[in-house]
Coordinates of C-alpha atoms in Angstrom, one line a residue:
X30 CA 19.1 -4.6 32.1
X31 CA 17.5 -2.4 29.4
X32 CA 14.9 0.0 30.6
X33 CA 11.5 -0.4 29.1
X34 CA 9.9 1.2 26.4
X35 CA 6.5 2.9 26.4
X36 CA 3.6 0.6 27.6
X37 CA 0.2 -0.1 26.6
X38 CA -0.9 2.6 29.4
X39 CA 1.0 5.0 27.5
X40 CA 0.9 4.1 23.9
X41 CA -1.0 6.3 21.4
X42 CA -1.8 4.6 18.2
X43 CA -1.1 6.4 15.3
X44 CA -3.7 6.3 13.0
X45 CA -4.2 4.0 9.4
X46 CA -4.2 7.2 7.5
X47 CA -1.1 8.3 9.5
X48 CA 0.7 5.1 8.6
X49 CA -0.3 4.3 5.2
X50 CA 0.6 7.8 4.3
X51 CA 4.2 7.3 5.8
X52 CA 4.6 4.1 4.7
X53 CA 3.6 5.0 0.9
X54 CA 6.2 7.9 1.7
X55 CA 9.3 6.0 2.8
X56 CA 8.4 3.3 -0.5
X57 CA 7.8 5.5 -3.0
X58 CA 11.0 7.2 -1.8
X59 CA 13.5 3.8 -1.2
X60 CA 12.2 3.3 -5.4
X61 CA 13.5 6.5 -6.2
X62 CA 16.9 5.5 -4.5
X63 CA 16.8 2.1 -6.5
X64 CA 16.0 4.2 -9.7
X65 CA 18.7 6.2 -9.6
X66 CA 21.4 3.7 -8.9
X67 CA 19.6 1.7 -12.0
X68 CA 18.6 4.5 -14.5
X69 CA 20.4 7.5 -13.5
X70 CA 18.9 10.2 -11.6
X71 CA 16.5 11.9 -14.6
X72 CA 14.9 8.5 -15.6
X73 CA 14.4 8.2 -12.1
X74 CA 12.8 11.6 -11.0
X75 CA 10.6 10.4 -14.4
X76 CA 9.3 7.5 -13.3
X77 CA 8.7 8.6 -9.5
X78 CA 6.9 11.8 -10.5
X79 CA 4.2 9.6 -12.1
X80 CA 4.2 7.2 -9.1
X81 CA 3.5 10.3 -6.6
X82 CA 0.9 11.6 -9.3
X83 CA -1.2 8.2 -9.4
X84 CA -1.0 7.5 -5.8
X85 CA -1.3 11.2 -4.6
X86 CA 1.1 11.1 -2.6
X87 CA 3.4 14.2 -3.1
X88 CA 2.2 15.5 0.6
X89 CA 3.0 12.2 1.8
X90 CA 6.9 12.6 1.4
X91 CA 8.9 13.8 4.6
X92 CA 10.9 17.4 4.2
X93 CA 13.9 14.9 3.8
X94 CA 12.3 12.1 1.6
X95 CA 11.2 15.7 -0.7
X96 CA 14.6 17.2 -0.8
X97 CA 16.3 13.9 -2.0
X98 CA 14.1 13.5 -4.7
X99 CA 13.8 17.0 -5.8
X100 CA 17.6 18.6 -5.0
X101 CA 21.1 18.0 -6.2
X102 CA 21.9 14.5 -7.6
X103 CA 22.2 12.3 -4.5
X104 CA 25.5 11.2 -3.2
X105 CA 26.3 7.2 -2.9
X106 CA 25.7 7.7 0.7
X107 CA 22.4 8.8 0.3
X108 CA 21.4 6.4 -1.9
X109 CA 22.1 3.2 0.1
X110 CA 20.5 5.1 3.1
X111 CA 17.1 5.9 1.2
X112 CA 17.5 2.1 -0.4
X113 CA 17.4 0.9 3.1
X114 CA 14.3 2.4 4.4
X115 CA 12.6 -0.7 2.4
X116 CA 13.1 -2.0 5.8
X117 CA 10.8 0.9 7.4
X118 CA 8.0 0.2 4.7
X119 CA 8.2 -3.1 5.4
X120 CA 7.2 -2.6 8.8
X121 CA 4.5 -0.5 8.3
X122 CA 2.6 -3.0 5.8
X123 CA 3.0 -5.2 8.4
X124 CA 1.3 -2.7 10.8
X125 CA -1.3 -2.7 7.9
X126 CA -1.9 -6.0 7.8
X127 CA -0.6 -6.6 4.6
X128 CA 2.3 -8.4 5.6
X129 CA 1.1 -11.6 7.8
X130 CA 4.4 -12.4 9.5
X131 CA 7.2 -10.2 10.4
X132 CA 10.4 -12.7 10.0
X133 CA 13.5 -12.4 12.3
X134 CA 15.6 -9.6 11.0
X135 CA 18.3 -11.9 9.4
X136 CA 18.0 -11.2 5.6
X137 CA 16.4 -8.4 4.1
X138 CA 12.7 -8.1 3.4
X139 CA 11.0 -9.2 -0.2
X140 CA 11.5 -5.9 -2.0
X141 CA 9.5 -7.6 -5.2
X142 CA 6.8 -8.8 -3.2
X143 CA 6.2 -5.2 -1.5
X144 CA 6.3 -3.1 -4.7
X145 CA 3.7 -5.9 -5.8
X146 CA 1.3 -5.3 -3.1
X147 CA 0.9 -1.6 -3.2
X148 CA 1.0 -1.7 -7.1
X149 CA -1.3 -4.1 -7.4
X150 CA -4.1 -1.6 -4.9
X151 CA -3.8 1.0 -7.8
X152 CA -4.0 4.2 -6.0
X153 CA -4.3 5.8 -3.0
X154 CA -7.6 4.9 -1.6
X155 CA -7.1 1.3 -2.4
X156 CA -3.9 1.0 -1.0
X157 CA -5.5 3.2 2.3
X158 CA -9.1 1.6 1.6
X159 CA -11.1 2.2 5.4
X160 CA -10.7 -0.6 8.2
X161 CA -14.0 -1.9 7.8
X162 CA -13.4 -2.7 3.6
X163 CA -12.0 -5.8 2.2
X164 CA -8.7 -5.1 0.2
X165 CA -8.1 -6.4 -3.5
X166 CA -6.7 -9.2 -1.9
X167 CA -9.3 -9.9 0.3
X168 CA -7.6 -8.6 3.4
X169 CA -8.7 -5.1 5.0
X170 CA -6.4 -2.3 6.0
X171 CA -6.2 -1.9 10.0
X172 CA -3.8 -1.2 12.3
X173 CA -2.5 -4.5 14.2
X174 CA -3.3 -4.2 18.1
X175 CA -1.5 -2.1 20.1
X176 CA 0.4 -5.0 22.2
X177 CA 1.9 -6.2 18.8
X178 CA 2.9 -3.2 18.0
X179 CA 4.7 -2.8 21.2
X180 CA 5.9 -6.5 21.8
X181 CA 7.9 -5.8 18.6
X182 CA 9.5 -2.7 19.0
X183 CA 10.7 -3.8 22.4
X184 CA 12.2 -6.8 20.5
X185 CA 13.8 -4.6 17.6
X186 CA 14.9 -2.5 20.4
X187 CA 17.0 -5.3 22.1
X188 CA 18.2 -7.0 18.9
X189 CA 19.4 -3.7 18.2
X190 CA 20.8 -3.3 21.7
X191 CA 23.0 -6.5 20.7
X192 CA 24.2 -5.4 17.1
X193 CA 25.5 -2.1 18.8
X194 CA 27.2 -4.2 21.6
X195 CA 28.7 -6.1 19.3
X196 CA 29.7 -3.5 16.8
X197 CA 31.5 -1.6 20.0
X198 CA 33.7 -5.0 20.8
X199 CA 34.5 -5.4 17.7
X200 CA 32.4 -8.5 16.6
X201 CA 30.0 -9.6 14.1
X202 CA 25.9 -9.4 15.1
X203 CA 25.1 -12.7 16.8
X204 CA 22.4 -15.0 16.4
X205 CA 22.7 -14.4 12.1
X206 CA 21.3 -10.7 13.5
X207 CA 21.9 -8.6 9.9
X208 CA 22.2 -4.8 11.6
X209 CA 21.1 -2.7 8.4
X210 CA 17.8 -5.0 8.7
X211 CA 17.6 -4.4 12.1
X212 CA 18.7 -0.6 12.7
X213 CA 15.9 -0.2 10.2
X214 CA 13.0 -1.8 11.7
X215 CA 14.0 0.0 14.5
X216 CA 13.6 3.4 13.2
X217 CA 10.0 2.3 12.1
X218 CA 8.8 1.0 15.5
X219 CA 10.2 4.3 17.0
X220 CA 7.8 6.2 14.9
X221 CA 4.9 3.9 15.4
X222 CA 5.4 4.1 18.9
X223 CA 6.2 7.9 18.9
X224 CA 9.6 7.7 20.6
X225 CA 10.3 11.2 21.5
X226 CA 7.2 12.2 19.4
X227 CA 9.8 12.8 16.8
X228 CA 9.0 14.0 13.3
X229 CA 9.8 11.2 10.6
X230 CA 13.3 13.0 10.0
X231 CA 14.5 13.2 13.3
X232 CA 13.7 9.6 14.7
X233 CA 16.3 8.0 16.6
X234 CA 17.3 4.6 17.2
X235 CA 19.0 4.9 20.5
X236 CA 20.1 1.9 22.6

């Protein structure tokens, strides 16, 4: 009984540069989150001030992504928030083609893994390198087709359809659904498939 999402008629990719800019945004910031709950917030604005310099990626960070890294110490609140959009970055390197498989949203994703791939790249350009270039790891960089793209937000959309319902009567996610996982995902599809054409900020996850 859910009404569809956008279709293949309607869908307009976003570009590779597009999402391995916004995907290098969301990671470098989630790091920042972990950094601070680890280090304290000055070790932390260290250590992702020479991330942003090697990988150039200072104009990569979202209004919201730069004003929790640069403002007032963040709040608990905003640190679990910004730790969960792991779960966003995620995503995108599987829109990249980094990630072969994206599992069912049950446990959360291999944070050690992830930071491994885009470390291992070195910089920007390899981490971006152009869809016809083998990667360091042999794989190129391009944007999965636009049915995948779509076949899985329509899924995230329902499974997150379901968490809600169940939230609202009172009852744990089914199916070993985990709705932090989920609700995440779900942001990132939105913004791949330009729900609303909403700026990274403002993307909902209505269901």
């Amino acid at each position: 009984a859910l009404p569809p999402i956008v279709g293949d008629a309607a869908y307009l990719p976003r570009s590779v540069e597009e999402v391995a800019r916004r995907t290098l945004g969301i990671l470098l910031t989630s790091v920042f989150a972990e950094l601070v709950s680890s280090r304290g917030v000055e070790a932390a604005r260290e250590s992702i001030a020479d991330l942003l310099e090697r990988y150039g990626a200072q104009e990569f960070l979202s209004p919201g992504e730069r004003a929790f890294i640069s403002g007032p110490a963040p709040d608990e609140q905003s640190l679990a928030d910004f730790t969960w959009r792991y779960e966003c970055a995620w995503v995108g390197l599987w829109a990249l083609g980094f990630v072969d498989t994206l599992a069912y949203p049950g446990a959360v994703c291999d944070v050690g893994g992830m930071a491994a791939m885009v470390r291992d790249c070195g910089d920007y350009p390899g981490f971006s390198h152009a869809d016809d270039a083998a990667g360091t790891d042999g794989k190129s960089c391009r944007l999965r087709a636009p049915s995948r793209i779509l076949d899985e937000a329509d899924r995230i959309y329902r499974y997150d359809w379901a968490c809600a319902d169940a939230r609202i009567k009172g009852r744990d996610a089914p199916a070993g659904l985990d709705p932090g996982v989920v609700v995440e995902r779900h942001r990132m599809f939105n913004w791949l498939i330009r729900y609303m054409d909403a700026a990274w900020d403002d993307v909902r996850t209505d269901t």
